mmCIF file of C-alpha atoms in Angstrom:
data_model
loop_
_atom_site.group_PDB
_atom_site.id
_atom_site.type_symbol
_atom_site.label_atom_id
_atom_site.label_comp_id
_atom_site.label_asym_id
_atom_site.label_seq_id
_atom_site.Cartn_x
_atom_site.Cartn_y
_atom_site.Cartn_z
ATOM 1 C CA TRP A 124 -318.194 -61.572 -131.337
ATOM 2 C CA ALA A 125 -318.929 -58.484 -129.236
ATOM 3 C CA ALA A 126 -318.280 -57.360 -125.693
ATOM 4 C CA THR A 127 -321.278 -55.172 -124.810
ATOM 5 C CA TRP A 128 -322.392 -52.793 -122.090
ATOM 6 C CA ARG A 129 -325.966 -51.761 -121.337
ATOM 7 C CA ALA A 130 -327.439 -49.490 -118.671
ATOM 8 C CA GLU A 131 -330.945 -50.049 -117.354
ATOM 9 C CA GLY A 132 -331.798 -47.537 -114.677
ATOM 10 C CA ALA A 133 -329.252 -47.890 -111.902
ATOM 11 C CA SER A 134 -328.035 -51.299 -113.104
ATOM 12 C CA GLU A 135 -325.342 -52.091 -115.649
ATOM 13 C CA THR A 136 -324.925 -55.231 -117.728
ATOM 14 C CA TYR A 137 -321.653 -56.380 -119.285
ATOM 15 C CA ALA A 138 -321.814 -59.401 -121.575
ATOM 16 C CA VAL A 139 -320.229 -61.387 -124.400
ATOM 17 C CA SER A 140 -322.460 -62.081 -127.419
ATOM 18 C CA ARG A 141 -321.929 -64.047 -130.623
ATOM 19 C CA SER A 142 -323.130 -63.621 -134.205
ATOM 20 C CA LEU A 143 -323.180 -66.433 -136.760
ATOM 21 C CA ASP A 144 -324.351 -64.314 -139.719
ATOM 22 C CA GLY A 145 -321.770 -61.563 -140.025
ATOM 23 C CA GLY A 146 -323.333 -59.361 -137.343
ATOM 24 C CA ALA A 147 -326.897 -59.239 -138.688
ATOM 25 C CA SER A 148 -328.196 -60.890 -135.518
ATOM 26 C CA TRP A 149 -326.741 -61.751 -132.143
ATOM 27 C CA THR A 150 -327.255 -64.565 -129.654
ATOM 28 C CA THR A 151 -328.549 -64.003 -126.145
ATOM 29 C CA PRO A 152 -325.416 -63.322 -124.074
ATOM 30 C CA ALA A 153 -323.845 -66.565 -122.950
ATOM 31 C CA LEU A 154 -321.507 -64.837 -120.500
ATOM 32 C CA MET A 155 -322.215 -62.012 -118.056
ATOM 33 C CA VAL A 156 -319.270 -60.339 -116.333
ATOM 34 C CA GLY A 157 -318.903 -58.017 -113.367
ATOM 35 C CA ALA A 158 -320.298 -54.499 -113.556
ATOM 36 C CA GLY A 159 -317.793 -51.727 -114.076
ATOM 37 C CA SER A 160 -315.606 -53.884 -116.298
ATOM 38 C CA SER A 161 -313.386 -53.169 -119.206
ATOM 39 C CA MET A 162 -313.572 -56.323 -121.308
ATOM 40 C CA THR A 163 -311.296 -58.340 -123.546
ATOM 41 C CA LEU A 164 -311.727 -61.344 -125.835
ATOM 42 C CA ALA A 165 -308.974 -63.633 -127.109
ATOM 43 C CA PHE A 166 -309.221 -66.617 -129.421
ATOM 44 C CA SER A 167 -307.036 -69.673 -129.693
ATOM 45 C CA PRO A 168 -304.945 -69.411 -132.886
ATOM 46 C CA THR A 169 -306.650 -72.670 -133.883
ATOM 47 C CA PHE A 170 -310.151 -71.582 -132.820
ATOM 48 C CA ALA A 171 -311.678 -72.978 -136.016
ATOM 49 C CA THR A 172 -310.817 -76.502 -134.875
ATOM 50 C CA ASP A 173 -310.597 -76.370 -131.066
ATOM 51 C CA GLY A 174 -313.307 -73.767 -130.283
ATOM 52 C CA VAL A 175 -311.285 -72.243 -127.410
ATOM 53 C CA VAL A 176 -311.972 -68.598 -126.579
ATOM 54 C CA PHE A 177 -311.059 -66.566 -123.502
ATOM 55 C CA ALA A 178 -312.886 -63.572 -122.030
ATOM 56 C CA ALA A 179 -312.140 -61.324 -119.086
ATOM 57 C CA GLY A 180 -313.803 -58.408 -117.342
ATOM 58 C CA SER A 181 -311.600 -56.183 -115.221
ATOM 59 C CA ALA A 182 -314.085 -56.305 -112.321
ATOM 60 C CA ASP A 183 -313.764 -60.094 -112.011
ATOM 61 C CA PRO A 184 -310.914 -61.944 -110.228
ATOM 62 C CA GLY A 185 -309.867 -63.840 -113.340
ATOM 63 C CA PRO A 186 -310.695 -64.860 -116.899
ATOM 64 C CA TYR A 187 -313.316 -67.190 -118.353
ATOM 65 C CA ARG A 188 -312.776 -69.914 -120.937
ATOM 66 C CA SER A 189 -315.085 -71.582 -123.423
ATOM 67 C CA ASN A 190 -314.159 -74.869 -125.089
ATOM 68 C CA ASP A 191 -317.178 -74.999 -127.409
ATOM 69 C CA GLY A 192 -316.989 -71.811 -129.419
ATOM 70 C CA GLY A 193 -318.639 -69.618 -126.787
ATOM 71 C CA MET A 194 -321.770 -71.660 -126.121
ATOM 72 C CA THR A 195 -320.801 -72.268 -122.479
ATOM 73 C CA TRP A 196 -318.296 -70.577 -120.177
ATOM 74 C CA LEU A 197 -316.524 -71.339 -116.909
ATOM 75 C CA PRO A 198 -314.117 -69.321 -114.747
ATOM 76 C CA THR A 199 -310.579 -70.582 -115.280
ATOM 77 C CA GLY A 200 -307.697 -70.298 -112.856
ATOM 78 C CA TRP A 201 -309.388 -68.018 -110.310
ATOM 79 C CA TYR A 202 -307.501 -67.958 -107.038
ATOM 80 C CA ASP A 203 -309.176 -69.883 -104.215
ATOM 81 C CA PRO A 204 -307.644 -69.310 -100.735
ATOM 82 C CA ALA A 205 -308.870 -72.770 -99.751
ATOM 83 C CA GLN A 206 -306.911 -74.275 -102.642
ATOM 84 C CA SER A 207 -303.881 -71.995 -102.863
ATOM 85 C CA TYR A 208 -301.727 -74.925 -103.990
ATOM 86 C CA LYS A 209 -303.486 -74.794 -107.359
ATOM 87 C CA ASP A 210 -301.641 -71.612 -108.362
ATOM 88 C CA GLY A 211 -304.714 -69.554 -109.159
ATOM 89 C CA LEU A 212 -304.469 -66.100 -110.694
ATOM 90 C CA VAL A 213 -303.875 -63.565 -107.913
ATOM 91 C CA ALA A 214 -304.218 -60.454 -110.023
ATOM 92 C CA GLY A 215 -307.193 -58.330 -109.045
ATOM 93 C CA ARG A 216 -308.046 -57.407 -112.639
ATOM 94 C CA VAL A 217 -307.324 -58.776 -116.105
ATOM 95 C CA PHE A 218 -307.021 -56.259 -118.957
ATOM 96 C CA ASP A 219 -305.760 -58.418 -121.818
ATOM 97 C CA ILE A 220 -305.239 -62.090 -122.728
ATOM 98 C CA ALA A 221 -302.771 -63.499 -125.268
ATOM 99 C CA PRO A 222 -302.723 -67.193 -126.230
ATOM 100 C CA VAL A 223 -299.405 -68.046 -127.903
ATOM 101 C CA PRO A 224 -299.280 -69.341 -131.513
ATOM 102 C CA THR A 225 -298.549 -72.854 -130.217
ATOM 103 C CA HIS A 226 -301.441 -72.821 -127.717
ATOM 104 C CA PHE A 227 -302.995 -75.903 -129.340
ATOM 105 C CA LEU A 228 -299.803 -77.851 -128.529
ATOM 106 C CA ASP A 229 -298.732 -76.609 -125.098
ATOM 107 C CA GLY A 230 -301.734 -74.671 -123.712
ATOM 108 C CA THR A 231 -299.673 -71.542 -123.012
ATOM 109 C CA VAL A 232 -301.552 -68.264 -122.535
ATOM 110 C CA PHE A 233 -300.508 -64.921 -121.028
ATOM 111 C CA ALA A 234 -302.589 -62.360 -119.133
ATOM 112 C CA ALA A 235 -302.080 -58.623 -118.561
ATOM 113 C CA THR A 236 -303.107 -57.819 -114.989
ATOM 114 C CA THR A 237 -302.923 -55.183 -112.287
ATOM 115 C CA ILE A 238 -299.893 -56.926 -110.785
ATOM 116 C CA GLY A 239 -297.985 -57.647 -113.965
ATOM 117 C CA VAL A 240 -297.815 -60.370 -116.572
ATOM 118 C CA ALA A 241 -299.071 -63.837 -115.707
ATOM 119 C CA ARG A 242 -298.386 -67.032 -117.671
ATOM 120 C CA SER A 243 -300.472 -70.188 -117.748
ATOM 121 C CA PRO A 244 -299.034 -73.437 -119.127
ATOM 122 C CA SER A 245 -302.446 -75.125 -118.893
ATOM 123 C CA SER A 246 -304.848 -73.012 -120.979
ATOM 124 C CA GLY A 247 -305.725 -70.868 -117.976
ATOM 125 C CA ALA A 248 -306.063 -73.491 -115.242
ATOM 126 C CA ASP A 249 -302.884 -72.396 -113.408
ATOM 127 C CA TRP A 250 -301.020 -69.080 -113.433
ATOM 128 C CA PHE A 251 -297.530 -67.852 -112.555
ATOM 129 C CA GLN A 252 -296.185 -64.283 -112.429
ATOM 130 C CA MET A 253 -293.551 -63.314 -115.028
ATOM 131 C CA ASN A 254 -292.381 -59.837 -114.012
ATOM 132 C CA ALA A 255 -288.570 -59.897 -114.105
ATOM 133 C CA GLY A 256 -287.490 -56.562 -115.591
ATOM 134 C CA LEU A 257 -290.896 -54.836 -115.388
ATOM 135 C CA PRO A 258 -290.443 -51.736 -113.205
ATOM 136 C CA GLU A 259 -294.139 -50.869 -113.337
ATOM 137 C CA LEU A 260 -296.711 -53.496 -112.599
ATOM 138 C CA THR A 261 -300.074 -52.569 -114.115
ATOM 139 C CA VAL A 262 -300.195 -54.095 -117.614
ATOM 140 C CA PHE A 263 -302.914 -52.912 -120.000
ATOM 141 C CA GLY A 264 -301.798 -54.371 -123.340
ATOM 142 C CA LEU A 265 -300.101 -57.658 -124.201
ATOM 143 C CA ASP A 266 -299.450 -59.675 -127.357
ATOM 144 C CA THR A 267 -297.227 -62.437 -128.726
ATOM 145 C CA ALA A 268 -295.501 -62.509 -132.094
ATOM 146 C CA PRO A 269 -297.494 -64.634 -134.572
ATOM 147 C CA ASN A 270 -294.439 -66.668 -135.604
ATOM 148 C CA ASN A 271 -292.585 -66.949 -132.285
ATOM 149 C CA SER A 272 -294.143 -67.821 -128.919
ATOM 150 C CA GLY A 273 -291.079 -66.472 -127.148
ATOM 151 C CA ILE A 274 -291.492 -62.846 -128.286
ATOM 152 C CA LEU A 275 -293.995 -60.704 -126.379
ATOM 153 C CA LEU A 276 -294.803 -57.013 -126.020
ATOM 154 C CA ALA A 277 -296.358 -55.506 -122.890
ATOM 155 C CA GLY A 278 -297.647 -51.978 -122.261
ATOM 156 C CA VAL A 279 -297.208 -51.223 -118.566
ATOM 157 C CA SER A 280 -297.807 -48.291 -116.209
ATOM 158 C CA TYR A 281 -298.024 -47.281 -112.573
ATOM 159 C CA PHE A 282 -301.698 -46.421 -112.359
ATOM 160 C CA GLU A 283 -304.932 -47.561 -113.881
ATOM 161 C CA ASN A 284 -306.663 -45.398 -116.483
ATOM 162 C CA LEU A 285 -309.202 -43.097 -114.857
ATOM 163 C CA ARG A 286 -311.851 -40.880 -116.374
ATOM 164 C CA VAL A 287 -310.460 -37.519 -117.391
ATOM 165 C CA LEU A 288 -313.567 -35.639 -116.252
ATOM 166 C CA THR A 289 -313.172 -36.793 -112.647
ATOM 167 C CA SER A 290 -310.866 -35.149 -110.135
ATOM 168 C CA SER A 291 -308.833 -38.345 -109.827
ATOM 169 C CA PRO A 292 -305.340 -38.499 -111.345
ATOM 170 C CA GLY A 293 -305.038 -40.117 -114.754
ATOM 171 C CA GLU A 294 -302.337 -42.123 -116.441
ATOM 172 C CA TYR A 295 -299.016 -40.260 -116.128
ATOM 173 C CA ASP A 296 -296.334 -42.880 -116.454
ATOM 174 C CA GLY A 297 -295.552 -46.081 -118.256
ATOM 175 C CA GLY A 298 -293.640 -47.698 -121.042
ATOM 176 C CA LEU A 299 -293.492 -50.509 -123.569
ATOM 177 C CA PHE A 300 -291.505 -53.637 -122.774
ATOM 178 C CA ARG A 301 -290.375 -56.610 -124.855
ATOM 179 C CA SER A 302 -289.521 -60.182 -123.945
ATOM 180 C CA SER A 303 -287.596 -62.531 -126.225
ATOM 181 C CA ASP A 304 -287.605 -65.526 -123.866
ATOM 182 C CA GLY A 305 -291.278 -66.262 -123.360
ATOM 183 C CA GLY A 306 -291.809 -63.744 -120.572
ATOM 184 C CA GLN A 307 -288.923 -64.909 -118.391
ATOM 185 C CA THR A 308 -287.322 -61.454 -118.591
ATOM 186 C CA TRP A 309 -288.397 -58.045 -119.919
ATOM 187 C CA ARG A 310 -286.616 -54.902 -121.123
ATOM 188 C CA ALA A 311 -287.747 -51.462 -122.247
ATOM 189 C CA VAL A 312 -287.817 -50.806 -125.996
ATOM 190 C CA ALA A 313 -286.839 -47.656 -127.861
ATOM 191 C CA GLY A 314 -289.316 -44.974 -128.806
ATOM 192 C CA GLY A 315 -290.307 -43.303 -125.553
ATOM 193 C CA LEU A 316 -293.899 -44.577 -125.430
ATOM 194 C CA ASP A 317 -295.720 -43.203 -122.385
ATOM 195 C CA GLN A 318 -299.195 -44.170 -121.184
ATOM 196 C CA PRO A 319 -299.534 -47.359 -123.304
ATOM 197 C CA THR A 320 -303.083 -48.689 -123.508
ATOM 198 C CA ALA A 321 -302.887 -51.475 -126.110
ATOM 199 C CA VAL A 322 -300.315 -53.312 -128.218
ATOM 200 C CA THR A 323 -300.676 -55.848 -131.028
ATOM 201 C CA PHE A 324 -298.630 -57.616 -133.682
ATOM 202 C CA ALA A 325 -299.902 -57.285 -137.260
ATOM 203 C CA THR A 326 -297.133 -59.473 -138.740
ATOM 204 C CA PRO A 327 -293.980 -60.990 -137.231
ATOM 205 C CA ASP A 328 -292.181 -57.688 -137.892
ATOM 206 C CA VAL A 329 -294.944 -55.059 -137.781
ATOM 207 C CA ALA A 330 -296.548 -54.102 -134.466
ATOM 208 C CA PHE A 331 -298.796 -51.249 -133.337
ATOM 209 C CA ALA A 332 -299.351 -49.621 -129.952
ATOM 210 C CA THR A 333 -301.779 -46.992 -128.697
ATOM 211 C CA THR A 334 -301.054 -44.505 -125.939
ATOM 212 C CA GLY A 335 -303.093 -41.956 -124.054
ATOM 213 C CA THR A 336 -305.401 -41.213 -121.174
ATOM 214 C CA ILE A 337 -308.971 -42.401 -121.570
ATOM 215 C CA GLY A 338 -311.719 -39.798 -121.234
ATOM 216 C CA SER A 339 -315.488 -39.938 -121.608
ATOM 217 C CA GLY A 340 -315.247 -38.934 -125.279
ATOM 218 C CA GLY A 341 -312.273 -41.118 -126.166
ATOM 219 C CA PHE A 342 -308.598 -40.344 -125.631
ATOM 220 C CA ALA A 343 -307.727 -37.021 -124.041
ATOM 221 C CA SER A 344 -304.195 -37.300 -125.426
ATOM 222 C CA GLY A 345 -301.989 -39.894 -127.017
ATOM 223 C CA GLY A 346 -301.412 -41.485 -130.386
ATOM 224 C CA ILE A 347 -300.660 -44.567 -132.450
ATOM 225 C CA TYR A 348 -297.133 -45.945 -132.789
ATOM 226 C CA ARG A 349 -295.698 -48.468 -135.233
ATOM 227 C CA SER A 350 -292.717 -50.792 -135.111
ATOM 228 C CA LEU A 351 -291.207 -52.373 -138.241
ATOM 229 C CA ASP A 352 -288.661 -54.580 -136.460
ATOM 230 C CA GLY A 353 -290.704 -56.788 -134.160
ATOM 231 C CA GLY A 354 -291.149 -54.222 -131.409
ATOM 232 C CA GLU A 355 -287.547 -53.119 -130.950
ATOM 233 C CA ASN A 356 -288.012 -49.528 -132.180
ATOM 234 C CA TRP A 357 -291.115 -47.346 -132.537
ATOM 235 C CA GLU A 358 -292.267 -44.262 -134.423
ATOM 236 C CA GLN A 359 -295.449 -42.260 -134.020
ATOM 237 C CA VAL A 360 -297.796 -42.525 -137.012
ATOM 238 C CA PHE A 361 -300.808 -40.701 -135.581
ATOM 239 C CA SER A 362 -301.209 -38.011 -132.932
ATOM 240 C CA GLY A 363 -304.522 -37.476 -131.210
#
């Protein structure tokens, strides 16, 4: 799978493509997303049997879901003012998606958005905000522990990442937060991580997080952090 960007003259194309031969060839994009997007892909933990995959572009008002391994896609849970009772995702932008390990049983999936963490109990059809304890509301990175659907990590900040070479302010605040009750409440974790951009569990105990301000050539500053106790404490393992 690949999230791709291509410029043709004044137009930009953002798409999701799929390879069935280890990357030697790629299908014609089955999903096109809004221009100017940062993109994310997330697979059901049981993708091999259920074929569920989520995609989101930060320029769109919500994520997409495929139930057939990426052959076809539909918007899922987008907010519709005419049907506000359906609890659509009122988020502006989605930066990350995290299906829980038990997604195949209960359909639970989380989203990192410009207004915090959102939870869906219906595989993306409905969404509810889960921000108790998050002092900053833009969430860039989000993941769930592979052995426990109740443990989540979220990298949050006040502002969105902006290009370093512009005159606009960049990312100057933020922190890493942990939930042990399925997103009901959040608290800051030790380690002093500023400007978090991504977070992921490698094992139930080992997690990694990246920090920094994004520039045209990569990160202008930041590093990689590691936790060996499920996200409670962090140490820097790379400085860039």
